[in-house]
Coordinates of C-alpha atoms in Angstrom, one line a residue:
Chain A
M1 CA 120.1 -138.6 -116.8
K2 CA 119.5 -137.6 -114.0
K3 CA 117.6 -141.3 -113.2
K4 CA 120.9 -143.0 -114.4
I5 CA 122.8 -141.0 -111.7
V6 CA 120.3 -142.5 -109.0
G7 CA 120.3 -145.9 -110.4
L8 CA 124.2 -145.5 -110.4
F9 CA 124.5 -144.3 -106.3
I10 CA 121.9 -147.5 -105.8
L11 CA 124.5 -149.6 -107.4
S12 CA 127.7 -148.6 -106.2
F13 CA 125.7 -148.3 -102.3
T14 CA 124.8 -151.9 -103.0
I15 CA 128.5 -152.7 -104.2
I16 CA 129.8 -151.4 -101.1
L17 CA 127.0 -152.7 -98.4
S18 CA 127.7 -156.4 -100.1
G19 CA 131.2 -155.8 -99.4
C20 CA 130.6 -154.3 -96.3
S21 CA 128.9 -157.5 -95.0
Q22 CA 131.7 -159.5 -96.1
W23 CA 133.8 -157.7 -94.2
I24 CA 131.5 -157.7 -90.9
D25 CA 130.9 -161.8 -91.8
R26 CA 134.5 -162.2 -91.4
G27 CA 133.6 -163.0 -87.4
E28 CA 132.6 -167.2 -87.4
S29 CA 130.2 -168.9 -86.2
V30 CA 128.6 -171.8 -85.0
T31 CA 124.8 -173.0 -85.0
A32 CA 123.4 -175.1 -82.3
V33 CA 119.4 -176.2 -82.7
G34 CA 117.2 -178.7 -80.9
S35 CA 115.8 -179.5 -77.6
S36 CA 113.9 -176.4 -75.9
A37 CA 114.8 -178.3 -72.4
L38 CA 118.4 -177.4 -72.8
Q39 CA 118.1 -174.4 -74.5
P40 CA 118.0 -172.2 -71.8
L41 CA 121.9 -173.2 -70.5
V42 CA 123.3 -173.2 -74.1
E43 CA 122.1 -169.2 -74.6
T44 CA 123.8 -168.7 -71.4
V45 CA 126.7 -169.7 -72.0
A46 CA 126.4 -169.1 -75.1
E47 CA 126.1 -165.2 -74.3
E48 CA 129.3 -165.3 -71.6
F49 CA 131.1 -167.1 -74.6
Q50 CA 130.5 -164.1 -76.7
Q51 CA 131.3 -161.7 -74.2
D52 CA 135.0 -162.9 -73.6
Q53 CA 135.7 -164.0 -77.3
P54 CA 134.7 -160.5 -79.8
G55 CA 133.5 -161.1 -83.2
K56 CA 132.9 -165.1 -82.7
F57 CA 129.0 -166.0 -82.2
V58 CA 127.0 -168.8 -81.4
N59 CA 123.6 -168.4 -82.4
V60 CA 121.2 -170.9 -80.3
Q61 CA 117.9 -172.1 -81.3
G62 CA 114.6 -174.4 -80.2
G63 CA 112.8 -176.8 -82.3
G64 CA 113.1 -179.5 -80.4
S65 CA 115.1 -182.5 -79.7
G66 CA 114.0 -184.2 -83.5
T67 CA 115.0 -181.1 -84.8
G68 CA 118.7 -181.1 -83.1
L69 CA 119.1 -184.7 -83.8
S70 CA 117.5 -184.5 -87.2
Q71 CA 119.6 -181.1 -88.2
V72 CA 122.8 -181.8 -87.6
Q73 CA 122.6 -185.3 -89.1
N74 CA 121.9 -183.5 -92.5
G75 CA 125.0 -180.8 -91.6
S76 CA 122.5 -177.7 -91.6
V77 CA 123.6 -176.8 -88.5
D78 CA 126.8 -177.5 -86.1
I79 CA 125.4 -178.3 -82.8
G80 CA 121.9 -180.4 -82.5
N81 CA 121.1 -180.2 -78.9
S82 CA 119.0 -183.2 -77.2
D83 CA 117.6 -185.2 -74.0
M84 CA 117.7 -188.1 -76.0
F85 CA 120.2 -190.5 -76.7
A86 CA 120.8 -190.1 -80.4
E87 CA 120.5 -194.1 -80.8
E88 CA 116.6 -193.9 -79.1
K89 CA 115.3 -191.6 -82.1
S90 CA 114.7 -193.5 -85.0
G91 CA 115.6 -192.1 -88.5
V92 CA 119.0 -191.1 -87.1
D93 CA 121.9 -192.8 -87.7
A94 CA 124.0 -192.9 -84.2
S95 CA 127.1 -193.9 -85.4
E96 CA 127.7 -190.8 -87.5
L97 CA 126.8 -188.7 -84.7
V98 CA 129.7 -187.3 -81.4
D99 CA 127.7 -187.4 -78.2
H100 CA 128.7 -184.6 -75.6
R101 CA 127.0 -184.9 -72.7
V102 CA 126.7 -180.9 -71.1
A103 CA 124.4 -181.7 -68.1
V104 CA 121.7 -183.6 -66.3
I105 CA 118.5 -182.7 -65.6
G106 CA 115.8 -184.2 -63.5
I107 CA 111.8 -184.8 -64.5
T108 CA 109.4 -184.6 -61.9
P109 CA 105.3 -185.1 -61.7
V110 CA 104.1 -181.7 -60.9
V111 CA 100.2 -181.5 -60.1
N112 CA 98.0 -178.4 -59.2
K113 CA 97.5 -177.3 -55.7
E114 CA 94.4 -178.1 -55.3
V115 CA 95.0 -182.1 -55.8
G116 CA 95.7 -182.6 -51.7
V117 CA 98.1 -185.3 -52.9
E118 CA 101.8 -184.9 -52.2
E119 CA 103.3 -188.4 -52.9
L120 CA 102.8 -191.2 -55.2
S121 CA 104.1 -194.5 -55.9
K122 CA 105.9 -195.5 -59.2
E123 CA 102.4 -197.6 -59.8
E124 CA 99.5 -195.2 -59.0
L125 CA 101.5 -192.4 -61.0
K126 CA 102.0 -195.4 -63.8
Q127 CA 97.6 -195.7 -64.1
I128 CA 97.3 -192.1 -63.5
F129 CA 98.8 -191.7 -67.4
L130 CA 97.7 -194.7 -68.7
G131 CA 94.0 -193.7 -67.3
D132 CA 93.2 -196.8 -65.4
I133 CA 93.0 -194.0 -62.2
T134 CA 90.8 -191.3 -63.6
N135 CA 90.0 -189.4 -59.9
W136 CA 92.6 -188.1 -57.0
Q137 CA 90.3 -190.0 -54.7
E138 CA 91.5 -193.3 -55.3
V139 CA 95.0 -191.6 -54.5
G140 CA 94.0 -189.9 -51.3
G141 CA 93.5 -187.0 -52.7
N142 CA 90.3 -184.2 -53.1
D143 CA 87.6 -186.0 -55.1
Q144 CA 88.5 -184.1 -58.1
E145 CA 88.9 -185.6 -61.7
I146 CA 92.8 -185.9 -62.8
V147 CA 93.6 -184.3 -65.9
I148 CA 96.2 -185.2 -67.9
L149 CA 98.8 -183.2 -70.0
N150 CA 101.1 -184.0 -72.3
R151 CA 103.9 -182.7 -74.0
A152 CA 104.1 -183.0 -77.9
T153 CA 104.3 -186.5 -79.1
G154 CA 108.8 -186.8 -80.0
S155 CA 109.3 -184.5 -76.9
G156 CA 112.4 -185.4 -75.2
T157 CA 110.5 -185.1 -71.5
R158 CA 107.5 -186.9 -72.6
D159 CA 110.1 -189.8 -74.0
T160 CA 112.1 -189.5 -70.7
F161 CA 108.7 -189.6 -68.6
E162 CA 107.1 -192.6 -70.4
K163 CA 111.1 -194.7 -69.8
W164 CA 111.4 -194.2 -66.4
V165 CA 107.6 -194.2 -65.0
L166 CA 105.1 -195.9 -67.8
D167 CA 108.1 -198.3 -68.9
D168 CA 108.0 -197.0 -72.4
E169 CA 104.2 -197.6 -72.4
N170 CA 102.8 -195.0 -74.4
A171 CA 100.2 -192.3 -72.2
I172 CA 96.4 -192.4 -73.0
S173 CA 95.7 -189.8 -75.4
S174 CA 94.8 -186.5 -73.3
Q175 CA 95.8 -182.7 -73.9
E176 CA 99.2 -181.9 -75.4
Q177 CA 101.2 -178.6 -74.8
E178 CA 104.2 -177.7 -77.1
S179 CA 106.2 -176.3 -74.9
S180 CA 107.2 -176.4 -70.7
G181 CA 106.2 -172.8 -70.2
M182 CA 102.1 -173.7 -71.7
V183 CA 102.3 -176.8 -69.3
R184 CA 103.4 -175.1 -65.9
Q185 CA 100.9 -172.3 -66.5
I186 CA 98.0 -174.4 -67.9
V187 CA 99.0 -177.4 -64.6
S188 CA 98.7 -174.3 -61.8
D189 CA 95.3 -173.2 -64.1
T190 CA 93.4 -176.2 -64.7
P191 CA 91.9 -178.1 -61.7
G192 CA 92.6 -181.5 -61.1
A193 CA 95.8 -181.3 -63.6
I194 CA 99.3 -183.4 -63.6
S195 CA 101.7 -183.3 -66.1
Y196 CA 105.7 -183.3 -65.8
L197 CA 108.6 -181.3 -66.2
A198 CA 112.2 -180.3 -66.0
F199 CA 113.2 -179.2 -63.1
S200 CA 114.5 -175.5 -64.6
Y201 CA 111.1 -175.5 -65.2
V202 CA 109.7 -176.4 -61.7
T203 CA 107.8 -172.8 -59.8
E204 CA 106.1 -171.9 -56.4
D205 CA 102.9 -172.0 -59.3
V206 CA 102.7 -176.2 -58.8
D207 CA 103.5 -178.6 -56.5
V208 CA 106.2 -181.5 -56.9
L209 CA 105.3 -184.8 -56.5
A210 CA 107.5 -187.5 -54.2
M211 CA 107.3 -191.1 -55.9
D212 CA 108.0 -194.5 -54.0
G213 CA 109.3 -191.7 -50.7
V214 CA 111.9 -189.9 -52.9
E215 CA 111.8 -186.6 -52.9
P216 CA 112.2 -185.1 -56.9
T217 CA 115.8 -183.2 -55.6
D218 CA 119.7 -183.0 -57.4
E219 CA 120.6 -185.2 -54.7
N220 CA 118.7 -188.2 -55.4
V221 CA 119.0 -187.7 -58.9
K222 CA 123.2 -187.3 -58.0
T223 CA 122.4 -191.0 -56.9
N224 CA 120.2 -192.2 -59.6
N225 CA 117.4 -192.9 -56.4
W226 CA 114.9 -190.3 -58.9
P227 CA 115.2 -192.4 -61.7
I228 CA 113.5 -189.6 -64.1
W229 CA 116.1 -188.0 -65.3
S230 CA 118.2 -187.7 -68.8
Y231 CA 121.1 -186.4 -70.1
E232 CA 121.4 -183.2 -71.6
H233 CA 123.5 -183.9 -74.8
M234 CA 125.0 -181.9 -78.0
Y235 CA 125.4 -183.7 -80.7
T236 CA 128.6 -183.0 -83.6
R237 CA 128.6 -184.7 -86.4
G238 CA 132.2 -186.0 -86.5
E239 CA 134.4 -184.8 -83.6
P240 CA 134.5 -180.9 -83.6
T241 CA 136.5 -178.4 -85.1
G242 CA 137.3 -174.7 -85.0
L243 CA 134.4 -172.9 -83.4
T244 CA 132.8 -176.0 -82.4
K245 CA 135.6 -177.0 -80.5
E246 CA 136.4 -174.5 -79.2
F247 CA 132.4 -173.8 -77.7
M248 CA 131.8 -177.0 -76.9
D249 CA 135.4 -177.1 -74.4
Y250 CA 133.6 -173.8 -73.3
I251 CA 130.8 -175.3 -71.9
L252 CA 132.2 -178.4 -70.9
S253 CA 135.1 -176.5 -68.5
D254 CA 135.1 -176.3 -64.9
G255 CA 134.0 -172.9 -64.4
V256 CA 130.5 -173.0 -66.6
Q257 CA 130.6 -176.3 -65.6
E258 CA 130.1 -175.5 -61.7
E259 CA 129.2 -172.3 -61.8
L260 CA 126.2 -171.9 -64.3
V261 CA 124.9 -174.9 -65.0
G262 CA 124.2 -175.7 -61.2
Q263 CA 122.1 -171.8 -60.8
L264 CA 120.1 -172.6 -64.0
G265 CA 118.6 -175.7 -62.8
Y266 CA 120.4 -178.6 -64.3
I267 CA 123.5 -180.9 -62.8
P268 CA 126.8 -180.7 -64.0
V269 CA 127.6 -184.5 -65.6
S270 CA 131.0 -184.5 -63.3
Q271 CA 128.6 -184.5 -60.0
M272 CA 126.7 -187.5 -61.1
E273 CA 127.5 -190.8 -59.2
V274 CA 126.2 -193.4 -61.6
E275 CA 126.2 -193.3 -65.7
R276 CA 123.8 -194.3 -67.4
D277 CA 123.8 -195.6 -71.1
A278 CA 121.7 -195.6 -73.9
N279 CA 119.4 -198.4 -73.2
G280 CA 119.0 -197.0 -69.5
D281 CA 121.3 -199.8 -67.8
I282 CA 123.6 -198.6 -65.2
V283 CA 127.3 -198.6 -66.7
E284 CA 130.3 -198.1 -64.3
Chain B
M1 CA 115.9 -140.3 -147.3
E2 CA 118.2 -143.4 -145.7
N3 CA 117.8 -141.8 -142.1
V4 CA 114.2 -141.4 -142.6
K5 CA 114.0 -144.7 -142.8
E6 CA 116.2 -146.0 -140.7
E7 CA 114.5 -143.2 -138.0
L8 CA 111.1 -145.3 -139.0
T9 CA 111.9 -149.0 -138.1
K10 CA 114.2 -148.5 -135.6
K11 CA 112.5 -149.0 -131.8
S12 CA 111.4 -145.8 -130.0
K13 CA 112.4 -145.2 -126.5
K14 CA 109.4 -145.5 -125.9
S15 CA 108.9 -149.0 -126.7
K16 CA 112.3 -149.8 -125.6
L17 CA 111.0 -149.0 -122.4
E18 CA 107.4 -150.8 -122.7
R19 CA 109.6 -153.9 -123.9
R20 CA 111.7 -154.0 -120.4
G21 CA 108.7 -153.1 -118.0
R22 CA 107.0 -156.5 -119.6
I23 CA 110.3 -158.6 -119.2
I24 CA 110.7 -157.5 -115.3
S25 CA 106.9 -158.1 -114.9
F26 CA 107.1 -161.4 -116.6
S27 CA 109.8 -162.5 -114.9
C28 CA 108.2 -161.9 -111.4
I29 CA 105.1 -163.3 -112.4
S30 CA 107.1 -166.5 -113.3
I31 CA 109.0 -166.3 -110.0
I32 CA 105.8 -166.4 -108.3
V33 CA 104.3 -169.2 -110.2
L34 CA 107.4 -171.1 -109.9
V35 CA 107.7 -170.8 -106.3
V36 CA 103.3 -171.7 -106.0
L37 CA 104.0 -175.0 -108.2
S38 CA 107.0 -176.1 -106.3
I39 CA 105.0 -175.9 -102.5
F40 CA 102.6 -177.4 -103.9
Y41 CA 105.2 -180.0 -105.4
F42 CA 107.0 -180.4 -101.9
V43 CA 104.0 -180.6 -100.1
A44 CA 102.6 -183.4 -102.1
S45 CA 105.5 -184.9 -102.8
R46 CA 105.9 -185.4 -98.7
G47 CA 102.2 -185.9 -98.5
L48 CA 102.0 -189.0 -100.8
S49 CA 104.9 -190.6 -99.6
T50 CA 102.9 -191.5 -96.2
F51 CA 100.5 -193.5 -98.7
F52 CA 103.2 -195.0 -101.6
V53 CA 106.2 -195.3 -99.4
D54 CA 104.8 -196.5 -95.8
N55 CA 101.6 -198.2 -97.8
V56 CA 99.5 -196.4 -95.4
N57 CA 95.7 -197.0 -96.8
V58 CA 94.2 -194.2 -97.4
F59 CA 91.0 -194.2 -96.2
D60 CA 93.1 -195.4 -92.8
F61 CA 94.3 -192.4 -93.1
L62 CA 91.1 -189.9 -93.7
F63 CA 88.8 -191.9 -91.4
G64 CA 90.8 -194.1 -88.7
T65 CA 90.6 -192.2 -85.2
E66 CA 93.9 -193.5 -83.5
W67 CA 96.6 -191.1 -83.7
N68 CA 99.8 -192.2 -83.1
P69 CA 102.2 -192.3 -85.7
G70 CA 105.4 -194.0 -83.1
Q71 CA 103.1 -196.8 -82.6
V72 CA 102.3 -200.0 -84.6
G73 CA 98.6 -201.0 -84.2
S74 CA 97.3 -204.0 -84.1
D75 CA 96.6 -204.6 -88.3
G76 CA 100.5 -204.0 -88.4
Q77 CA 99.9 -200.8 -89.8
P78 CA 101.1 -197.0 -87.8
M79 CA 98.0 -195.2 -86.2
V80 CA 97.5 -192.3 -89.0
G81 CA 93.9 -192.1 -88.2
A82 CA 93.1 -188.4 -88.6
L83 CA 89.4 -188.3 -88.3
P84 CA 89.8 -186.6 -85.0
M85 CA 91.6 -183.5 -86.4
I86 CA 89.8 -183.6 -89.4
V87 CA 86.7 -183.3 -87.6
G88 CA 88.3 -180.7 -84.8
S89 CA 89.4 -178.0 -87.7
F90 CA 85.7 -178.5 -89.9
T91 CA 84.0 -177.7 -86.4
V92 CA 85.9 -175.2 -85.0
T93 CA 85.8 -173.1 -88.6
F94 CA 82.1 -174.2 -89.5
L95 CA 81.2 -172.9 -85.7
S96 CA 83.4 -169.9 -85.8
A97 CA 81.7 -169.0 -88.9
I98 CA 78.1 -169.0 -88.2
I99 CA 79.0 -167.1 -85.1
A100 CA 80.7 -164.2 -86.6
T101 CA 79.0 -163.8 -90.2
P102 CA 75.8 -161.9 -88.5
F103 CA 78.0 -160.0 -86.0
A104 CA 79.6 -158.8 -89.2
I105 CA 77.2 -158.2 -91.5
G106 CA 74.9 -156.0 -88.7
A107 CA 78.6 -153.9 -88.1
A108 CA 78.7 -153.9 -92.7
V109 CA 75.5 -153.0 -92.7
F110 CA 75.9 -150.1 -90.2
M111 CA 78.8 -148.7 -91.2
V112 CA 77.5 -148.8 -95.3
E113 CA 73.9 -148.3 -94.5
I114 CA 72.7 -146.3 -90.8
S115 CA 75.8 -144.8 -90.3
P116 CA 78.2 -144.3 -93.1
K117 CA 79.7 -141.1 -91.2
N118 CA 80.4 -142.8 -87.4
G119 CA 81.1 -146.2 -88.9
Q120 CA 84.0 -145.0 -91.4
K121 CA 85.5 -142.9 -88.6
I122 CA 85.1 -145.1 -85.1
L123 CA 83.8 -149.1 -86.3
Q124 CA 85.8 -149.3 -89.2
P125 CA 89.4 -148.3 -87.6
V126 CA 88.2 -150.6 -84.4
I127 CA 87.4 -153.9 -86.5
E128 CA 90.6 -153.6 -88.8
L129 CA 92.8 -153.1 -85.6
L130 CA 91.9 -156.9 -84.6
V131 CA 93.7 -158.0 -88.1
G132 CA 97.3 -156.4 -86.9
I133 CA 97.0 -158.3 -83.1
P134 CA 99.9 -161.4 -83.7
S135 CA 97.9 -164.5 -83.3
V136 CA 99.8 -165.9 -79.9
V137 CA 98.0 -162.7 -78.5
Y138 CA 94.4 -164.4 -79.4
G139 CA 96.0 -167.4 -78.0
F140 CA 96.7 -165.5 -74.8
I141 CA 93.9 -163.9 -74.2
G142 CA 91.7 -167.5 -75.0
L143 CA 94.4 -168.9 -72.6
S144 CA 93.5 -166.6 -69.4
V145 CA 90.3 -165.5 -70.1
I146 CA 87.7 -167.8 -72.2
V147 CA 89.7 -171.6 -71.1
P148 CA 88.4 -170.4 -67.0
V149 CA 85.3 -169.0 -68.4
I150 CA 83.9 -171.9 -69.9
R151 CA 85.2 -174.1 -67.4
A152 CA 83.8 -171.8 -64.4
I153 CA 80.5 -172.2 -66.9
F154 CA 80.9 -175.4 -68.8
G155 CA 82.6 -177.7 -66.3
G156 CA 85.4 -179.7 -67.8
T157 CA 88.7 -178.3 -67.8
G158 CA 87.5 -175.4 -70.1
F159 CA 89.7 -176.5 -73.6
G160 CA 87.9 -177.6 -76.6
I161 CA 86.6 -176.9 -79.5
L162 CA 84.0 -174.6 -77.8
A163 CA 87.7 -172.1 -76.5
G164 CA 88.7 -172.5 -80.3
T165 CA 85.5 -171.4 -81.6
F166 CA 85.8 -167.9 -79.5
V167 CA 88.6 -167.4 -80.1
L168 CA 88.8 -168.0 -83.8
F169 CA 85.5 -165.7 -84.2
V170 CA 87.4 -162.8 -83.0
M171 CA 90.2 -163.3 -85.2
I172 CA 87.6 -163.8 -88.5
L173 CA 85.7 -160.9 -87.7
P174 CA 87.5 -158.3 -89.0
T175 CA 87.9 -159.9 -92.5
V176 CA 84.4 -160.9 -92.9
T177 CA 83.6 -157.6 -91.9
T178 CA 85.4 -155.5 -94.4
M179 CA 84.6 -158.1 -97.2
T180 CA 80.6 -157.4 -96.6
V181 CA 81.4 -153.4 -96.0
D182 CA 82.7 -154.1 -99.3
A183 CA 79.6 -155.9 -100.8
L184 CA 77.1 -153.7 -99.0
K185 CA 79.0 -151.1 -101.2
A186 CA 79.0 -152.3 -104.3
V187 CA 75.2 -152.5 -104.2
P188 CA 74.3 -149.8 -106.9
R189 CA 73.1 -146.6 -106.2
D190 CA 70.1 -147.3 -108.2
Y191 CA 68.3 -150.1 -106.4
R192 CA 67.9 -148.3 -103.2
E193 CA 66.4 -145.0 -104.9
A194 CA 64.4 -147.1 -106.6
S195 CA 63.2 -149.2 -103.1
L196 CA 62.9 -146.1 -101.9
A197 CA 60.8 -144.3 -105.0
L198 CA 58.6 -147.5 -104.7
G199 CA 57.7 -146.2 -100.8
A200 CA 59.9 -148.7 -99.0
T201 CA 61.0 -147.8 -95.8
R202 CA 65.3 -147.5 -95.3
W203 CA 64.8 -151.3 -92.8
Q204 CA 62.7 -152.8 -95.9
T205 CA 65.4 -151.6 -98.4
I206 CA 68.2 -152.7 -96.4
Y207 CA 66.3 -155.8 -95.9
K208 CA 64.9 -156.6 -99.1
V209 CA 66.8 -155.2 -102.1
V210 CA 70.6 -154.3 -100.4
L211 CA 71.3 -157.2 -98.3
R212 CA 70.0 -159.8 -101.1
A213 CA 71.6 -157.8 -104.1
A214 CA 75.1 -158.4 -101.6
V215 CA 74.3 -162.1 -101.3
P216 CA 76.6 -163.3 -103.4
G217 CA 79.5 -160.8 -102.3
I218 CA 78.9 -161.5 -98.6
L219 CA 78.9 -165.4 -99.3
T220 CA 82.6 -165.3 -100.3
A221 CA 83.3 -163.0 -97.5
V222 CA 82.3 -166.0 -95.2
V223 CA 84.1 -168.6 -97.2
F224 CA 87.4 -165.7 -97.1
G225 CA 87.0 -166.3 -93.1
M226 CA 86.5 -169.6 -92.9
A227 CA 89.7 -170.1 -94.9
R228 CA 91.7 -168.1 -92.4
A229 CA 89.8 -170.0 -90.1
F230 CA 91.2 -173.4 -90.8
G231 CA 94.6 -172.5 -91.5
E232 CA 94.7 -170.9 -88.6
A233 CA 97.8 -172.8 -85.7
L234 CA 99.1 -171.0 -82.9
A235 CA 96.1 -169.3 -81.4
I236 CA 94.0 -172.6 -81.8
Q237 CA 97.2 -174.5 -80.5
M238 CA 96.7 -172.6 -77.4
V239 CA 92.9 -173.1 -76.3
I240 CA 92.0 -176.1 -78.2
G241 CA 93.8 -178.6 -75.8
N242 CA 95.2 -180.8 -79.2
A243 CA 94.4 -183.7 -78.0
A244 CA 94.0 -186.7 -81.0
L245 CA 91.0 -187.8 -79.8
M246 CA 87.6 -187.7 -81.3
P247 CA 85.7 -184.9 -80.0
T248 CA 82.0 -185.9 -77.9
S249 CA 81.3 -182.2 -77.1
L250 CA 82.3 -179.0 -77.0
V251 CA 84.4 -178.6 -74.0
T252 CA 86.4 -181.7 -74.6
P253 CA 89.9 -181.3 -75.3
A254 CA 89.9 -182.2 -78.9
S255 CA 92.5 -181.1 -81.1
T256 CA 92.8 -179.2 -85.3
L257 CA 94.9 -180.5 -88.0
T258 CA 96.9 -177.3 -88.0
S259 CA 97.7 -177.6 -83.8
I260 CA 99.0 -181.5 -84.6
L261 CA 100.7 -180.1 -87.1
T262 CA 102.9 -177.5 -85.6
M263 CA 103.2 -179.4 -82.3
G264 CA 105.0 -182.4 -84.0
I265 CA 107.6 -180.6 -87.0
G266 CA 110.1 -180.3 -84.4
N267 CA 109.6 -183.0 -83.2
T268 CA 110.4 -185.9 -85.9
I269 CA 113.3 -186.4 -88.5
M270 CA 112.3 -186.0 -91.8
G271 CA 111.9 -189.2 -93.9
T272 CA 110.5 -191.2 -91.4
V273 CA 106.3 -192.0 -90.5
E274 CA 105.9 -190.1 -88.3
N275 CA 107.4 -187.4 -89.7
N276 CA 105.7 -188.1 -93.7
V277 CA 102.0 -188.1 -91.8
L278 CA 102.5 -184.5 -90.9
W279 CA 103.3 -183.7 -94.5
S280 CA 99.7 -185.6 -95.3
L281 CA 98.0 -183.1 -93.0
A282 CA 100.1 -180.4 -95.0
L283 CA 98.3 -181.7 -97.9
I284 CA 94.5 -181.8 -96.7
L285 CA 95.3 -178.4 -95.7
L286 CA 96.9 -177.5 -98.5
L287 CA 93.6 -178.9 -101.1
M288 CA 91.0 -177.3 -98.7
S289 CA 92.5 -174.4 -99.4
S290 CA 92.5 -174.6 -102.9
I291 CA 89.3 -175.9 -102.3
F292 CA 88.0 -172.2 -100.5
N293 CA 89.6 -170.9 -103.7
I294 CA 87.5 -172.6 -105.8
I295 CA 84.2 -172.1 -103.6
I296 CA 85.0 -168.2 -104.0
R297 CA 85.3 -168.1 -107.9
L298 CA 82.5 -170.0 -108.5
I299 CA 80.3 -167.5 -105.9
A300 CA 81.7 -165.0 -107.9
K301 CA 81.2 -166.0 -110.9
K302 CA 77.7 -167.0 -110.5
G303 CA 77.2 -163.8 -108.3
A304 CA 78.4 -161.3 -110.4
M305 CA 76.2 -158.7 -111.3
K306 CA 75.0 -158.2 -114.4
K307 CA 74.6 -154.5 -115.4

């Protein structure tokens, strides 16, 4: 008898709780998944957004540009974050997706502080990543073997770098790391290391390299003098509606673009003096 | 009379309870079996589509050394040679098991034979603590301590199979040790007593009797440790360098099946060749863990102590 009462109690408790959950879940939520380069920006914007509007949630997750594109394409998430144009990724039907460009990010080669090189030509940089130059001495640095560090195949940062520096050729097989934070740490610890990072990840621990005499700065990206940059896309399946639309409008609003985007190391799209299409051609 | 008959043929409360218990446990088991089967089915169907849908030759996949799934090689096939990863996985697994085994046996002998009291009180909790540390912490320690040390001693970048071996050695040590302890404890008391009664010293007893009798159990422990090492992903990924190249020495960057799998899976799109080959790697891992399981069963069967 006692057991039955306990059982009944648990049962009713569960029912009440599940009833509650429905009541709690009455708040709306959207999920954004993908590019780890874009993740910090979306997370920060989402926090601000939620503060202003209680009961509305934006879940932000990483996972890589490929994940973002494929998840949004098959409808698992509302927003897919990507460093690449959907057209550039095989297996994605770009016509189903709507592109929202929320920011621009520059990518720069970074080296260990001890290599003794501050500037390379694009050709030298290309030869390094294709394995033709293997010692820093050959480009005017210290007598030190070059250690190449790549991001994982398919990473948006790597794709952008290969597109603009290696002219779409593949870097030689070498060490690969999954995240930008890891790349930064390994470059700063490993003698002779070279890799590439988004501007937002660059810190004092590593040296950036100028290319063909152009410094990797936001100003140079805006005029396309520094060609290694990409749009940060947020893709939706069809035109966004409801909370997704609200959030997209919010992230593209002047307040967010002018304040947050710059603070976090990205460049607002509105400040770009050039525009590029999926093929990398400049359009007016 | 009727009443009694009914009383006797009706199901009693106890038998009802028993039936209910049986239904619950049966349904739990069938759910587990279903989950395992569907995992097998899912991984196999994805993993095999590399060969059936994308028409990759199985031998090219298993013995090729060029890994660049997004690219098409000179023979018109995608470059999906997985040998570097397979070699990397097996090398770190065997090396770490070889290093861990003597330490594990030493610790276990100490705990069971030499100083059971201190062993139980001090050494066991210390070793079991190692299990609770998340693998990302091992990886980070490897990255910030082991890699620079290897770089300083052996040159190179420090990333590679050697660093992976050291990290895995610490990670599988508790598994191997605790299971070896169990194996030693399972050796019947009369073996030891008979040995001592014949005049053998303690060391002779440990070496010639206890360890010999526990060999099947110790082997099982080692294989268990190897299975864990083979499947470890996060920590190894941080220290091995993840270069899909055939390892030429222990200190050049290499890769394992798991490290390539975890790095690539987020960047590929379901249904493409790049994605399918990753599932094929997962299939290899799944098959290997089944093989480890079979080996463990065979050892246990063969070495079961006859009473």
